[in-house]
Coordinates of C-alpha atoms in Angstrom, one line a residue:
X1 CA 50.0 33.4 -69.3
X2 CA 46.2 33.7 -69.3
X3 CA 43.8 35.8 -71.2
X4 CA 41.5 37.3 -68.5
X5 CA 38.5 39.5 -68.4
X6 CA 38.1 41.7 -65.3
X7 CA 34.8 43.5 -64.6
X8 CA 34.6 45.9 -61.6
X9 CA 37.5 48.2 -61.1
X10 CA 36.7 49.9 -57.8
X11 CA 38.7 50.2 -54.6
X12 CA 39.4 46.5 -54.6
X13 CA 39.1 45.5 -58.3
X14 CA 41.5 48.1 -59.7
X15 CA 44.7 47.0 -57.8
X16 CA 43.7 43.3 -58.3
X17 CA 43.6 43.9 -62.0
X18 CA 46.9 45.8 -61.9
X19 CA 48.5 42.9 -60.1
X20 CA 47.4 40.5 -62.8
X21 CA 48.8 42.7 -65.5
X22 CA 52.1 43.0 -63.6
X23 CA 52.1 39.1 -63.4
X24 CA 52.2 39.1 -67.2
X25 CA 48.5 38.3 -68.0
X26 CA 46.5 39.8 -70.8
X27 CA 43.5 41.7 -69.4
X28 CA 40.2 42.9 -71.1
X29 CA 38.6 45.4 -68.8
X30 CA 35.1 46.8 -68.1
X31 CA 33.9 49.1 -65.3
X32 CA 30.8 51.1 -64.5
X33 CA 33.0 54.1 -64.9
X34 CA 35.8 54.6 -67.5
X35 CA 38.6 52.1 -67.1
X36 CA 41.4 53.7 -65.3
X37 CA 44.0 55.2 -67.7
X38 CA 46.9 53.7 -65.8
X39 CA 45.5 50.2 -66.4
X40 CA 45.3 50.9 -70.1
X41 CA 48.9 52.3 -70.1
X42 CA 50.0 49.1 -68.3
X43 CA 48.6 47.0 -71.2
X44 CA 45.0 46.4 -70.4
X45 CA 42.3 46.7 -73.0
X46 CA 39.0 48.5 -72.3
X47 CA 35.8 46.8 -73.5
X48 CA 32.3 48.2 -74.2
X49 CA 30.3 45.5 -72.5
X50 CA 30.6 42.5 -70.2
X51 CA 29.6 40.4 -73.2
X52 CA 32.7 41.6 -75.1
X53 CA 34.9 40.8 -72.1
X54 CA 33.6 37.2 -72.1
X55 CA 34.0 36.8 -75.8
X56 CA 37.7 37.9 -75.7
X57 CA 38.8 36.3 -72.5
X58 CA 39.2 32.6 -71.4
X59 CA 38.7 33.4 -67.8
X60 CA 36.3 36.2 -66.6
X61 CA 36.6 37.8 -63.1
X62 CA 33.9 39.9 -61.5
X63 CA 34.5 42.1 -58.5
X64 CA 31.3 44.0 -57.7
X65 CA 29.5 45.5 -54.8
X66 CA 26.5 43.1 -54.2
X67 CA 24.4 40.2 -55.5
X68 CA 22.1 42.3 -57.8
X69 CA 25.1 43.8 -59.6
X70 CA 26.7 40.3 -60.1
X71 CA 23.4 39.0 -61.5
X72 CA 23.1 41.9 -63.9
X73 CA 26.7 41.6 -65.2
X74 CA 26.5 37.9 -65.6
X75 CA 22.9 37.5 -67.0
X76 CA 21.6 40.9 -68.1
X77 CA 21.6 42.4 -71.6
X78 CA 25.1 42.2 -73.1
X79 CA 26.2 40.3 -70.0
X80 CA 28.9 37.7 -69.6
X81 CA 26.6 34.8 -70.3
X82 CA 25.9 36.1 -73.8
X83 CA 29.7 36.1 -74.6
X84 CA 30.6 32.7 -73.2
X85 CA 31.5 29.8 -75.5
X86 CA 33.5 26.7 -75.0
X87 CA 34.8 25.7 -71.6
X88 CA 35.7 29.0 -70.1
X89 CA 35.8 29.9 -66.3
X90 CA 33.8 32.5 -64.6
X91 CA 35.2 33.6 -61.2
X92 CA 33.1 35.9 -59.0
X93 CA 35.4 37.6 -56.4
X94 CA 32.6 39.8 -55.0
X95 CA 31.1 39.2 -51.6
X96 CA 27.5 38.1 -52.2
X97 CA 24.7 35.7 -51.2
X98 CA 25.9 32.1 -51.0
X99 CA 22.5 30.8 -52.0
X100 CA 22.3 33.1 -55.1
X101 CA 25.9 32.0 -56.0
X102 CA 24.8 28.4 -56.3
X103 CA 22.1 29.4 -58.7
X104 CA 24.6 31.5 -60.7
X105 CA 26.9 28.6 -60.9
X106 CA 24.2 26.2 -62.2
X107 CA 23.2 28.7 -64.9
X108 CA 27.0 29.2 -66.0
X109 CA 27.5 25.4 -65.9
X110 CA 24.5 24.9 -68.2
X111 CA 26.4 27.2 -70.8
X112 CA 29.4 24.8 -70.7
X113 CA 31.6 26.9 -68.5
X114 CA 32.9 26.4 -64.9
X115 CA 32.1 28.7 -62.1
X116 CA 34.2 29.6 -59.0
X117 CA 33.1 31.9 -56.2
X118 CA 36.2 33.3 -54.6
X119 CA 35.5 36.2 -52.3
X120 CA 38.5 37.9 -50.7
X121 CA 39.6 39.4 -47.3
X122 CA 42.4 41.9 -46.7
X123 CA 40.9 45.2 -47.9
X124 CA 42.5 47.8 -50.1
X125 CA 45.9 47.3 -48.5
X126 CA 45.8 43.5 -49.2
X127 CA 44.6 44.1 -52.8
X128 CA 47.5 46.6 -53.5
X129 CA 50.0 44.3 -51.9
X130 CA 48.8 41.1 -53.6
X131 CA 48.4 39.6 -50.2
X132 CA 44.6 38.9 -50.1
X133 CA 43.1 35.9 -48.4
X134 CA 41.0 34.1 -51.1
X135 CA 38.2 31.7 -50.1
X136 CA 37.2 29.5 -53.2
X137 CA 34.2 27.3 -53.8
X138 CA 33.8 25.2 -56.9
X139 CA 35.3 22.3 -58.9
X140 CA 38.9 21.3 -58.2
X141 CA 39.9 21.3 -61.9
X142 CA 38.8 24.9 -62.4
X143 CA 40.5 25.8 -59.2
X144 CA 43.7 24.3 -60.4
X145 CA 43.5 26.3 -63.6
X146 CA 42.7 29.5 -61.8
X147 CA 45.3 29.1 -58.9
X148 CA 48.1 31.0 -60.7
X149 CA 45.8 34.0 -61.1
X150 CA 44.8 33.8 -57.4
X151 CA 48.5 33.7 -56.5
X152 CA 49.1 37.0 -58.3
X153 CA 46.4 38.6 -56.1
X154 CA 46.7 36.8 -52.8
X155 CA 48.7 34.7 -50.4
X156 CA 46.4 32.5 -48.3
X157 CA 44.4 30.7 -51.0
X158 CA 42.0 27.9 -50.0
X159 CA 39.6 25.7 -51.9
X160 CA 36.9 25.4 -49.2
X161 CA 34.4 23.2 -51.1
X162 CA 31.7 23.4 -53.7
X163 CA 30.1 26.4 -55.2
X164 CA 28.6 28.7 -52.5
X165 CA 31.1 27.5 -49.9
X166 CA 33.6 30.4 -50.7
X167 CA 30.8 32.9 -50.1
X168 CA 29.7 31.1 -46.9
X169 CA 33.4 31.4 -45.7
X170 CA 33.4 35.1 -46.5
X171 CA 30.3 35.7 -44.5
X172 CA 31.9 33.9 -41.6
X173 CA 34.9 36.0 -42.0
X174 CA 32.9 39.2 -41.9
X175 CA 31.1 38.1 -38.8
X176 CA 34.5 37.7 -37.0
X177 CA 35.9 41.0 -38.4
X178 CA 32.8 43.0 -37.3
X179 CA 32.7 41.6 -33.8
X180 CA 36.5 42.1 -33.4
X181 CA 36.2 45.7 -34.5
X182 CA 33.5 46.2 -31.9
X183 CA 35.7 44.6 -29.2
X184 CA 38.7 46.8 -30.0
X185 CA 36.5 49.8 -30.1
X186 CA 34.8 49.1 -26.9
X187 CA 38.2 48.4 -25.1
X188 CA 39.8 51.6 -26.4
X189 CA 36.8 53.8 -25.5
X190 CA 36.9 52.3 -22.1
X191 CA 40.6 52.8 -21.6
X192 CA 40.5 56.4 -23.0
X193 CA 37.6 57.5 -20.7
X194 CA 39.3 55.9 -17.8
X195 CA 42.2 58.3 -18.5
X196 CA 44.7 56.0 -20.0
X197 CA 46.5 56.9 -23.3
X198 CA 44.8 54.7 -26.0
X199 CA 47.8 54.6 -28.2
X200 CA 49.9 53.2 -25.3
X201 CA 47.1 50.8 -24.3
X202 CA 46.9 49.5 -27.9
X203 CA 50.8 49.1 -28.0
X204 CA 50.7 47.1 -24.7
X205 CA 47.8 44.9 -25.9
X206 CA 49.7 44.0 -29.1
X207 CA 52.2 42.1 -27.0
X208 CA 49.6 39.9 -25.3
X209 CA 46.8 37.4 -26.0
X210 CA 44.5 40.2 -27.2
X211 CA 46.8 40.9 -30.2
X212 CA 45.1 40.7 -33.5
X213 CA 45.4 42.2 -37.0
X214 CA 42.4 44.3 -36.3
X215 CA 43.8 45.7 -33.1
X216 CA 47.0 46.5 -35.0
X217 CA 45.4 48.1 -38.1
X218 CA 42.0 49.3 -37.0
X219 CA 43.0 50.1 -33.5
X220 CA 45.5 52.5 -35.0
X221 CA 42.9 54.0 -37.2
X222 CA 40.6 54.6 -34.2
X223 CA 43.5 56.3 -32.2
X224 CA 44.7 58.4 -35.1
X225 CA 41.1 59.1 -36.4
X226 CA 42.0 58.0 -39.9
X227 CA 38.7 56.6 -41.3
X228 CA 39.3 57.0 -45.1
X229 CA 37.9 53.7 -46.4
X230 CA 39.8 50.5 -46.9
X231 CA 36.5 48.7 -46.6
X232 CA 33.4 50.9 -46.2
X233 CA 30.9 50.5 -43.5
X234 CA 28.0 50.3 -46.0
X235 CA 29.7 47.2 -47.6
X236 CA 30.1 45.6 -44.2
X237 CA 26.5 46.2 -43.5
X238 CA 25.6 44.4 -46.7
X239 CA 27.8 41.4 -45.6
X240 CA 26.3 41.2 -42.1
X241 CA 22.9 41.4 -43.7
X242 CA 23.8 38.3 -45.6
X243 CA 24.8 36.7 -42.3
X244 CA 21.5 37.6 -40.6
X245 CA 19.5 36.5 -43.5
X246 CA 21.4 33.2 -43.5
X247 CA 21.0 32.8 -39.8
X248 CA 17.2 33.2 -40.1
X249 CA 17.1 30.6 -43.0
X250 CA 19.2 28.2 -41.0
X251 CA 17.6 28.8 -37.6
X252 CA 20.9 30.0 -36.2
X253 CA 21.0 32.8 -33.6
X254 CA 23.6 35.4 -34.3
X255 CA 23.1 37.9 -31.4
X256 CA 26.4 39.6 -31.5
X257 CA 26.3 39.9 -35.3
X258 CA 23.0 41.7 -34.9
X259 CA 24.6 44.1 -32.3
X260 CA 27.5 44.9 -34.7
X261 CA 24.9 45.5 -37.5
X262 CA 23.0 48.0 -35.4
X263 CA 26.3 49.8 -34.5
X264 CA 27.1 50.0 -38.2
X265 CA 23.5 51.2 -38.8
X266 CA 24.0 54.0 -36.3
X267 CA 27.2 55.1 -38.0
X268 CA 25.4 55.1 -41.4
X269 CA 22.4 57.1 -39.8
X270 CA 25.0 59.8 -38.9
X271 CA 26.4 60.0 -42.4
X272 CA 29.3 57.6 -41.9
X273 CA 28.4 54.8 -44.4
X274 CA 31.3 55.7 -46.7
X275 CA 33.8 55.6 -43.9
X276 CA 36.2 52.7 -43.1
X277 CA 34.5 50.0 -41.0
X278 CA 36.9 50.8 -38.1
X279 CA 34.7 54.0 -37.7
X280 CA 32.1 51.7 -35.9
X281 CA 34.0 53.1 -32.9
X282 CA 32.2 56.4 -33.4
X283 CA 28.8 54.7 -32.5
X284 CA 30.4 53.5 -29.2
X285 CA 31.9 56.9 -28.5
X286 CA 28.4 58.6 -28.9
X287 CA 27.0 56.2 -26.3
X288 CA 29.9 57.0 -24.0
X289 CA 29.8 60.7 -24.6
X290 CA 33.6 60.4 -25.1
X291 CA 35.8 60.4 -28.1
X292 CA 39.1 58.4 -28.0
X293 CA 42.0 60.6 -27.1
X294 CA 40.0 63.4 -25.5
X295 CA 41.0 62.5 -22.0
X296 CA 38.5 62.3 -19.1

């Protein structure tokens, strides 16, 4: 069993840390807010700083909202870097900038520790179930050491390549997810305004070539109007911004990604940034002057 530090106990990090405790690992915990009481009751130990986490753990995991937060936790005052010694492993499971990730890895390597970028897909449901998809970039030996931890949190675990490649894969994932949410929303708005029952349309499509996990889960959210966040629109906007920035740097046109970004922006402008990303459908509904399930 490993001695693990876990920093960032939000919607995703909290159940991920819980699954590591359930798997028998020793956890030292730090969060922007108080460490949840149930994690302490389960055997976790709260720490006062990221530095203390790094001092007490052999492997440090971060699960944070964006690139600046990761940079601060790793290299700010009382940060992880100040607590590293020997050949430890730092694993960032946030979804952040691939280019910045490569720079973070170099700085951690200079301190004698290994670095893995290991963003995840699967949302809160996958985090709770321990069924996340985990996309890893970094050295093979560090990946081999960390793999038992990944197996406590996820099912589809892939070493994609070197540092930064895990984050690049996550950006690609978020492009596909956003565009598929848009397609499902557009289809269901069309079907509903045409007078068909959107719930039955979704059920019929689930048996054909259009079937997808997003049609299954987010299509149901759209029909039932359940937009409590599994993954917030504001976080998906952050990820698509990384995609569009990367596209500009690489000279790659991402026209449909840009459209999805504008639909998310429209939702946020109407106060929906904290809703689940399936609520993108609301932007489409406004343009159609029709809400799914209203009838003609």
